[in-house]
Amino acid sequence: MKFFIDTANLKEIEETAGYGLLDGVTTNPSLMAKEGISEQDGHIRAICALTNGPVSAEVISTEKEAMIKEGRHLAALAQNVTIKLPLTLDGLFATKTLAAEGIKVNLTLVFSALQALLAAKAGAAFVSPFVGRLDDIGHDGLEIISEIINIYSNYGFETKIIVASIRSTQHILKSALLGADVATIPFKILRRLATHPLTDSGVATFLADHTKATQK
Ligand code: E4P
């Protein structure tokens, strides 16, 4: 399973790379705003310099021709930019056009397996189903991950599934058990994956025993 980090924070991206856990980055306008970024281009270039993996940069446009223009512009910023488009009819149209030009697209804001089927048919390189936001409204977000995996396997689609809107380590565990291609993970949850109270108490006991033995 590949790990993308779901952030626009350069320090978090660098730290994740340092642990050997960074396979790519996803951003969105809210994550950019959180970092106080008003001019996306320079920041996307800075992120792309920190990883060779795909970096999703999201368009602001909502109309197909404007999405295509913005997508081409963002794709020219670095060789590893992936264009993030919302899964709307305009987004599908723009995906088809950009994919035909060799530009990778990540279709985002996906809330059903049928939307994911459309993403694959339009030629998206990635699809991002939002599990946390589905859980928030009382659905089982992970259910669509299993459905999408099933559908893509039935027809041999190559679109990669990025489990997005992750809220817990359980989301990652269950996605990995289902065989999802990628999890895009908020930094604080990524750190939580490495933490276990028995690891901490085990280290403390080993150190205490070592101290006792060497002080005899
Ligand atoms: C990633 O591609 C999404 O933009 C992100 O995971 C959304 O997460 P949220 O629902 O916590 O905003």
Short mmCIF file of C-alpha atoms and ligand atoms in Angstrom, two decimals:
data_model
loop_
_atom_site.label_atom_id
_atom_site.label_comp_id
_atom_site.label_asym_id
_atom_site.label_seq_id
_atom_site.Cartn_x
_atom_site.Cartn_y
_atom_site.Cartn_z
CA MET A 1 0.00 0.00 0.00
CA LYS A 2 1.34 3.42 -0.91
CA PHE A 3 1.21 6.25 1.62
CA PHE A 4 0.49 9.75 0.41
CA ILE A 5 0.48 12.54 2.94
CA ASP A 6 -2.62 14.73 2.96
CA THR A 7 -1.11 18.13 3.68
CA ALA A 8 0.35 21.29 2.17
CA ASN A 9 2.78 21.69 5.10
CA LEU A 10 6.39 21.41 3.88
CA LYS A 11 7.78 20.37 7.30
CA GLU A 12 5.27 17.52 7.59
CA ILE A 13 6.16 16.35 4.07
CA GLU A 14 9.91 16.46 4.81
CA GLU A 15 9.48 14.61 8.11
CA THR A 16 7.40 11.89 6.45
CA ALA A 17 10.08 11.48 3.77
CA GLY A 18 12.66 11.15 6.54
CA TYR A 19 10.82 8.12 7.95
CA GLY A 20 10.84 6.50 4.51
CA LEU A 21 7.04 6.64 4.38
CA LEU A 22 6.44 9.21 1.65
CA ASP A 23 5.09 7.91 -1.67
CA GLY A 24 3.28 11.11 -2.70
CA VAL A 25 1.28 14.14 -1.54
CA THR A 26 -2.31 15.29 -1.87
CA THR A 27 -3.33 18.90 -1.40
CA ASN A 28 -6.61 20.73 -1.74
CA PRO A 29 -7.67 24.39 -1.50
CA SER A 30 -8.56 24.00 2.20
CA LEU A 31 -5.14 22.51 3.04
CA MET A 32 -3.45 25.33 1.07
CA ALA A 33 -5.50 27.93 2.94
CA LYS A 34 -4.53 26.31 6.27
CA GLU A 35 -0.87 27.01 5.41
CA GLY A 36 -1.72 30.60 4.41
CA ILE A 37 -0.84 29.95 0.75
CA SER A 38 -2.52 32.40 -1.60
CA GLU A 39 -0.35 31.69 -4.66
CA GLN A 40 -0.46 27.96 -5.40
CA ASP A 41 2.20 27.65 -8.15
CA GLY A 42 5.33 28.31 -6.08
CA HIS A 43 4.10 26.12 -3.25
CA ILE A 44 3.32 23.20 -5.56
CA ARG A 45 6.83 23.48 -7.01
CA ALA A 46 8.28 23.44 -3.47
CA ILE A 47 6.28 20.30 -2.59
CA CYS A 48 7.32 18.59 -5.84
CA ALA A 49 10.97 19.22 -4.97
CA LEU A 50 10.51 17.10 -1.81
CA THR A 51 9.23 13.94 -3.52
CA ASN A 52 9.43 12.09 -6.80
CA GLY A 53 5.96 10.65 -6.11
CA PRO A 54 2.71 12.13 -7.43
CA VAL A 55 1.66 15.50 -5.99
CA SER A 56 -2.04 16.28 -6.41
CA ALA A 57 -2.77 19.95 -7.09
CA GLU A 58 -6.46 20.83 -7.15
CA VAL A 59 -8.07 23.19 -9.64
CA ILE A 60 -10.32 26.01 -8.50
CA SER A 61 -12.27 26.16 -11.77
CA THR A 62 -15.65 24.44 -12.01
CA GLU A 63 -16.33 24.77 -15.75
CA LYS A 64 -14.73 22.22 -18.13
CA GLU A 65 -12.73 24.53 -20.43
CA ALA A 66 -11.40 26.49 -17.46
CA MET A 67 -10.52 23.22 -15.67
CA ILE A 68 -8.57 22.05 -18.73
CA LYS A 69 -6.69 25.35 -18.96
CA GLU A 70 -5.89 25.36 -15.24
CA GLY A 71 -4.95 21.66 -15.36
CA ARG A 72 -2.47 22.23 -18.20
CA HIS A 73 -0.97 25.15 -16.30
CA LEU A 74 -0.54 23.16 -13.06
CA ALA A 75 0.82 20.12 -14.92
CA ALA A 76 3.60 22.27 -16.39
CA LEU A 77 4.85 23.25 -12.91
CA ALA A 78 6.73 19.95 -12.32
CA GLN A 79 6.95 16.50 -13.88
CA ASN A 80 5.20 14.81 -10.92
CA VAL A 81 2.09 17.01 -10.66
CA THR A 82 -1.24 15.18 -10.79
CA ILE A 83 -4.29 17.31 -11.51
CA LYS A 84 -7.05 17.01 -8.95
CA LEU A 85 -10.52 17.61 -10.34
CA PRO A 86 -13.92 17.25 -8.65
CA LEU A 87 -16.03 14.37 -9.91
CA THR A 88 -18.65 16.39 -11.79
CA LEU A 89 -19.66 16.11 -15.43
CA ASP A 90 -17.30 19.00 -16.21
CA GLY A 91 -14.59 17.20 -14.22
CA LEU A 92 -15.10 14.02 -16.27
CA PHE A 93 -14.89 15.98 -19.54
CA ALA A 94 -11.68 17.68 -18.41
CA THR A 95 -10.27 14.30 -17.27
CA LYS A 96 -10.82 12.76 -20.70
CA THR A 97 -9.07 15.69 -22.42
CA LEU A 98 -6.15 15.94 -19.98
CA ALA A 99 -5.61 12.16 -19.87
CA ALA A 100 -5.44 12.09 -23.70
CA GLU A 101 -2.59 14.63 -23.42
CA GLY A 102 -0.72 12.34 -21.00
CA ILE A 103 -1.60 14.41 -17.92
CA LYS A 104 -2.47 12.36 -14.83
CA VAL A 105 -5.77 13.19 -13.13
CA ASN A 106 -6.99 12.41 -9.61
CA LEU A 107 -10.79 12.61 -9.48
CA THR A 108 -11.76 13.80 -6.03
CA LEU A 109 -14.87 14.33 -3.90
CA VAL A 110 -16.03 10.82 -4.77
CA PHE A 111 -18.82 9.47 -2.56
CA SER A 112 -20.15 6.44 -4.47
CA ALA A 113 -18.79 3.40 -6.29
CA LEU A 114 -20.67 4.47 -9.41
CA GLN A 115 -18.84 7.81 -9.43
CA ALA A 116 -15.62 5.79 -9.19
CA LEU A 117 -16.71 3.67 -12.17
CA LEU A 118 -17.15 6.88 -14.19
CA ALA A 119 -13.70 8.09 -13.08
CA ALA A 120 -12.07 4.92 -14.42
CA LYS A 121 -13.99 5.06 -17.70
CA ALA A 122 -12.96 8.71 -18.24
CA GLY A 123 -9.29 7.73 -17.86
CA ALA A 124 -8.43 9.06 -14.40
CA ALA A 125 -5.08 7.82 -13.07
CA PHE A 126 -6.42 8.06 -9.49
CA VAL A 127 -9.80 8.19 -7.79
CA SER A 128 -10.29 9.59 -4.28
CA PRO A 129 -13.27 8.23 -2.34
CA PHE A 130 -13.81 10.21 0.88
CA VAL A 131 -14.42 7.70 3.67
CA GLY A 132 -14.43 10.10 6.63
CA ARG A 133 -17.00 12.49 5.17
CA LEU A 134 -19.29 9.50 4.45
CA ASP A 135 -18.88 8.28 8.04
CA ASP A 136 -19.69 11.84 9.19
CA ILE A 137 -23.16 11.59 7.64
CA GLY A 138 -23.88 8.14 9.07
CA HIS A 139 -22.71 5.92 6.18
CA ASP A 140 -19.99 3.29 6.31
CA GLY A 141 -17.30 5.02 4.23
CA LEU A 142 -15.22 1.87 3.87
CA GLU A 143 -18.07 0.06 2.17
CA ILE A 144 -17.48 1.99 -1.05
CA ILE A 145 -13.78 1.11 -0.97
CA SER A 146 -14.67 -2.56 -1.08
CA GLU A 147 -17.24 -1.92 -3.86
CA ILE A 148 -14.76 0.07 -5.97
CA ILE A 149 -12.06 -2.60 -5.60
CA ASN A 150 -14.60 -5.18 -6.72
CA ILE A 151 -15.76 -3.19 -9.75
CA TYR A 152 -12.23 -2.26 -10.87
CA SER A 153 -11.14 -5.87 -10.56
CA ASN A 154 -14.20 -7.12 -12.51
CA TYR A 155 -13.24 -4.99 -15.52
CA GLY A 156 -9.47 -4.66 -15.16
CA PHE A 157 -9.47 -0.87 -14.71
CA GLU A 158 -6.03 0.51 -13.89
CA THR A 159 -7.20 3.62 -12.01
CA LYS A 160 -5.57 3.61 -8.56
CA ILE A 161 -7.79 3.97 -5.50
CA ILE A 162 -6.67 6.63 -3.00
CA VAL A 163 -8.57 6.26 0.27
CA ALA A 164 -9.11 9.90 1.28
CA SER A 165 -10.69 11.84 4.15
CA ILE A 166 -9.04 9.48 6.61
CA ARG A 167 -9.98 10.09 10.24
CA SER A 168 -8.45 7.13 12.08
CA THR A 169 -5.81 4.42 12.03
CA GLN A 170 -8.67 1.91 11.63
CA HIS A 171 -9.50 3.49 8.25
CA ILE A 172 -5.94 2.67 7.15
CA LEU A 173 -5.93 -0.85 8.60
CA LYS A 174 -9.23 -1.77 6.98
CA SER A 175 -8.26 -0.19 3.64
CA ALA A 176 -5.02 -2.17 3.64
CA LEU A 177 -6.90 -5.39 4.41
CA LEU A 178 -9.24 -4.65 1.49
CA GLY A 179 -6.26 -4.04 -0.79
CA ALA A 180 -6.70 -0.32 -1.60
CA ASP A 181 -3.78 1.03 -3.62
CA VAL A 182 -3.10 4.20 -1.63
CA ALA A 183 -4.07 5.87 1.64
CA THR A 184 -3.68 9.64 1.82
CA ILE A 185 -3.04 10.28 5.47
CA PRO A 186 -3.11 13.41 7.66
CA PHE A 187 0.26 13.82 9.42
CA LYS A 188 -1.09 13.39 12.97
CA ILE A 189 -2.66 10.04 12.03
CA LEU A 190 0.52 8.91 10.29
CA ARG A 191 2.45 9.48 13.54
CA ARG A 192 -0.21 7.55 15.45
CA LEU A 193 0.43 4.48 13.26
CA ALA A 194 3.90 4.10 14.78
CA THR A 195 2.73 4.42 18.38
CA HIS A 196 1.82 1.58 20.75
CA PRO A 197 1.78 1.75 24.58
CA LEU A 198 3.45 -1.67 24.82
CA THR A 199 6.30 -0.43 22.61
CA ASP A 200 6.80 2.57 24.93
CA SER A 201 6.62 0.50 28.14
CA GLY A 202 8.85 -2.16 26.56
CA VAL A 203 11.55 0.43 25.78
CA ALA A 204 11.28 1.82 29.34
CA THR A 205 11.70 -1.69 30.84
CA PHE A 206 14.68 -2.53 28.63
CA LEU A 207 16.38 0.73 29.60
CA ALA A 208 15.68 0.21 33.32
CA ASP A 209 17.03 -3.37 33.18
CA HIS A 210 20.13 -2.20 31.29
CA THR A 211 20.75 0.52 33.90
CA LYS A 212 20.36 -1.98 36.78
CA ALA A 213 22.74 -4.46 35.13
CA THR A 214 25.44 -1.89 34.35
CA GLN A 215 25.31 -0.29 37.81
CA LYS A 216 26.08 -3.53 39.70
C1 E4P B 1 -7.66 14.24 -0.17
O1 E4P B 1 -7.44 14.10 -1.35
C2 E4P B 1 -8.80 15.02 0.36
O2 E4P B 1 -8.73 16.32 -0.10
C3 E4P B 1 -8.82 14.98 1.85
O3 E4P B 1 -8.47 13.66 2.29
C4 E4P B 1 -10.13 15.45 2.43
O4 E4P B 1 -10.13 15.20 3.81
P1 E4P B 1 -11.20 15.87 4.80
O5 E4P B 1 -12.53 15.24 4.59
O6 E4P B 1 -10.65 15.59 6.18
O7 E4P B 1 -11.21 17.35 4.47
#
